[in-house]
Amino acid sequence: TIKPYFYRFKNMIVMVDNLEENEMINRNFGSVFIPGIDFYSKLLIGNRLRINTTISFADYKNKDTNSQVDGTNKISVANMFSLYNSNHSFNINYKFLSSTFYSYKADIPDYYVINLSYIFTISNSLNLSFGIDNLKNTAPRDQSLTSFPEKRIYANISFEYN
């Protein structure tokens, strides 16, 4: 699937990280024009392997200054490789982001993140999941844009009652 887009915002307000204060804040970016294109692909190999890919190209421009909007990337690539059957799913997620632009400080260079997860479906209403976020994260630690930039191991139990 190919999705071109041309967004025009007269007043773009976005929730962003305020890394200095370790909080989320709303920021007004003013008048913004975003031309871009997304490429989506989904591939099934046999009945056990699924590969999803999204490649995005976008050019976030402040219409008043004709400069790139702070905190934006021009290229992103996301892949998910999933081996699965009726009760098990093992997933590898890979995300690449081109450099993150800032007008008031040095750009964050290109980086990628790899996450792993495993989901075991015990019944229609009970799932166990385990994973490692940031198994590999090449973003500089002092400039990471994620809440948990270090490797994080997690386990979840989810129960759905109908």
CSV table of C-alpha atoms in Angstrom, one decimal:
chain,number,residue,atom,x,y,z
A,1,THR,CA,0.0,0.0,0.0
A,2,ILE,CA,1.3,3.5,-0.8
A,3,LYS,CA,-0.2,6.5,1.0
A,4,PRO,CA,0.9,10.0,-0.1
A,5,TYR,CA,-0.3,12.8,2.1
A,6,PHE,CA,-0.2,16.6,2.4
A,7,TYR,CA,-1.2,17.9,5.8
A,8,ARG,CA,-1.6,21.6,6.5
A,9,PHE,CA,-2.1,22.7,10.1
A,10,LYS,CA,-2.8,26.3,11.0
A,11,ASN,CA,-1.9,25.7,14.6
A,12,MET,CA,-0.1,22.3,15.3
A,13,ILE,CA,-0.1,21.5,19.0
A,14,VAL,CA,1.7,18.3,19.9
A,15,MET,CA,2.6,16.6,23.2
A,16,VAL,CA,6.4,16.4,23.4
A,17,ASP,CA,9.1,15.3,25.9
A,18,ASN,CA,10.7,18.0,27.9
A,19,LEU,CA,13.9,16.0,28.6
A,20,GLU,CA,15.4,18.6,30.9
A,21,GLU,CA,12.4,18.4,33.3
A,22,ASN,CA,11.6,14.8,32.6
A,23,GLU,CA,7.9,15.5,31.7
A,24,MET,CA,5.5,15.7,28.8
A,25,ILE,CA,4.3,19.1,27.7
A,26,ASN,CA,2.1,20.5,24.9
A,27,ARG,CA,4.0,22.6,22.4
A,28,ASN,CA,2.5,24.9,19.8
A,29,PHE,CA,4.5,24.6,16.5
A,30,GLY,CA,2.4,27.2,14.7
A,31,SER,CA,1.5,26.8,11.0
A,32,VAL,CA,3.0,23.5,9.7
A,33,PHE,CA,3.0,21.8,6.2
A,34,ILE,CA,3.8,18.1,6.1
A,35,PRO,CA,4.1,16.5,2.6
A,36,GLY,CA,5.0,12.8,2.8
A,37,ILE,CA,4.6,9.3,1.6
A,38,ASP,CA,4.2,6.0,3.5
A,39,PHE,CA,4.9,2.6,2.0
A,40,TYR,CA,3.2,-0.4,3.8
A,41,SER,CA,3.8,-4.0,3.1
A,42,LYS,CA,2.5,-7.2,4.8
A,43,LEU,CA,4.0,-10.5,3.8
A,44,LEU,CA,2.8,-13.9,5.0
A,45,ILE,CA,5.3,-16.8,4.4
A,46,GLY,CA,3.5,-20.1,4.9
A,47,ASN,CA,1.1,-20.0,7.8
A,48,ARG,CA,3.7,-19.3,10.5
A,49,LEU,CA,5.8,-16.2,9.5
A,50,ARG,CA,4.5,-12.6,9.1
A,51,ILE,CA,6.6,-9.6,8.1
A,52,ASN,CA,5.1,-6.1,8.3
A,53,THR,CA,7.1,-3.1,7.1
A,54,THR,CA,6.4,0.6,7.0
A,55,ILE,CA,8.7,3.1,5.4
A,56,SER,CA,7.9,6.8,5.8
A,57,PHE,CA,9.3,9.9,4.2
A,58,ALA,CA,8.0,13.2,5.5
A,59,ASP,CA,9.2,16.8,5.4
A,60,TYR,CA,7.8,18.7,8.5
A,61,LYS,CA,8.1,22.4,7.6
A,62,ASN,CA,7.2,25.5,9.6
A,63,LYS,CA,5.3,27.6,7.1
A,64,ASP,CA,6.4,30.9,8.7
A,65,THR,CA,10.2,30.2,8.7
A,66,ASN,CA,10.3,27.5,6.0
A,67,SER,CA,12.5,25.4,8.4
A,68,GLN,CA,12.1,21.8,9.6
A,69,VAL,CA,10.0,21.4,12.8
A,70,ASP,CA,11.9,20.7,15.9
A,71,GLY,CA,11.9,17.0,17.1
A,72,THR,CA,11.0,15.6,13.7
A,73,ASN,CA,12.6,13.0,11.5
A,74,LYS,CA,12.5,12.8,7.7
A,75,ILE,CA,12.8,9.0,7.4
A,76,SER,CA,11.5,6.2,9.5
A,77,VAL,CA,11.4,2.5,8.9
A,78,ALA,CA,9.5,0.0,11.1
A,79,ASN,CA,9.6,-3.8,10.7
A,80,MET,CA,8.0,-6.6,12.6
A,81,PHE,CA,8.9,-10.2,12.1
A,82,SER,CA,6.5,-12.6,13.8
A,83,LEU,CA,6.7,-16.4,14.1
A,84,TYR,CA,3.4,-17.7,15.3
A,85,ASN,CA,0.9,-20.5,15.6
A,86,SER,CA,-2.5,-20.7,17.4
A,87,ASN,CA,-1.0,-20.3,21.0
A,88,HIS,CA,2.5,-18.8,20.5
A,89,SER,CA,3.9,-15.6,18.9
A,90,PHE,CA,7.6,-14.6,18.9
A,91,ASN,CA,8.1,-11.1,17.6
A,92,ILE,CA,11.2,-9.1,16.6
A,93,ASN,CA,10.5,-5.3,16.1
A,94,TYR,CA,13.1,-3.1,14.4
A,95,LYS,CA,12.7,0.7,14.1
A,96,PHE,CA,15.1,3.1,12.3
A,97,LEU,CA,14.8,6.9,12.6
A,98,SER,CA,16.8,9.3,10.6
A,99,SER,CA,18.4,12.2,12.5
A,100,THR,CA,16.0,14.2,14.8
A,101,PHE,CA,16.2,17.9,14.0
A,102,TYR,CA,16.4,20.6,16.6
A,103,SER,CA,16.9,24.3,16.0
A,104,TYR,CA,18.1,25.1,19.5
A,105,LYS,CA,20.6,22.1,20.1
A,106,ALA,CA,22.5,19.5,18.2
A,107,ASP,CA,20.5,17.0,16.2
A,108,ILE,CA,20.1,13.5,17.5
A,109,PRO,CA,21.9,11.3,14.9
A,110,ASP,CA,20.3,8.4,13.0
A,111,TYR,CA,19.5,5.5,15.3
A,112,TYR,CA,17.6,2.2,15.5
A,113,VAL,CA,15.9,0.2,18.2
A,114,ILE,CA,15.3,-3.6,18.4
A,115,ASN,CA,12.7,-5.1,20.7
A,116,LEU,CA,11.8,-8.8,21.3
A,117,SER,CA,8.5,-10.2,22.6
A,118,TYR,CA,6.9,-13.5,23.2
A,119,ILE,CA,3.1,-14.0,23.7
A,120,PHE,CA,1.6,-17.2,25.0
A,121,THR,CA,-2.2,-17.5,24.6
A,122,ILE,CA,-3.5,-19.8,27.4
A,123,SER,CA,-7.1,-19.4,26.5
A,124,ASN,CA,-9.4,-16.8,24.7
A,125,SER,CA,-9.3,-14.7,27.9
A,126,LEU,CA,-5.8,-15.3,29.3
A,127,ASN,CA,-2.4,-14.2,27.8
A,128,LEU,CA,1.1,-14.2,29.1
A,129,SER,CA,3.7,-11.9,27.4
A,130,PHE,CA,7.4,-11.5,28.0
A,131,GLY,CA,9.8,-9.2,26.3
A,132,ILE,CA,12.9,-7.1,26.1
A,133,ASP,CA,12.6,-3.5,25.0
A,134,ASN,CA,15.7,-1.8,23.8
A,135,LEU,CA,17.6,-5.1,23.3
A,136,LYS,CA,19.6,-2.8,21.0
A,137,ASN,CA,19.2,1.0,21.1
A,138,THR,CA,21.8,3.0,19.2
A,139,ALA,CA,20.5,6.4,20.3
A,140,PRO,CA,22.9,8.3,22.5
A,141,ARG,CA,21.9,7.7,26.1
A,142,ASP,CA,21.9,11.4,27.0
A,143,GLN,CA,19.6,12.2,24.0
A,144,SER,CA,17.2,9.3,24.0
A,145,LEU,CA,13.6,10.1,23.2
A,146,THR,CA,12.1,7.1,24.9
A,147,SER,CA,10.9,6.9,28.5
A,148,PHE,CA,13.1,3.8,29.2
A,149,PRO,CA,16.3,4.1,27.0
A,150,GLU,CA,18.1,1.3,28.7
A,151,LYS,CA,17.3,-2.4,28.2
A,152,ARG,CA,14.0,-3.3,29.9
A,153,ILE,CA,12.8,-6.8,30.6
A,154,TYR,CA,9.1,-7.2,31.2
A,155,ALA,CA,6.4,-9.8,31.9
A,156,ASN,CA,2.6,-9.2,31.6
A,157,ILE,CA,-0.5,-11.3,32.4
A,158,SER,CA,-3.7,-10.1,30.7
A,159,PHE,CA,-7.1,-11.4,31.5
A,160,GLU,CA,-10.2,-10.4,29.5
A,161,TYR,CA,-13.6,-11.0,31.1
A,162,ASN,CA,-16.6,-11.0,28.7
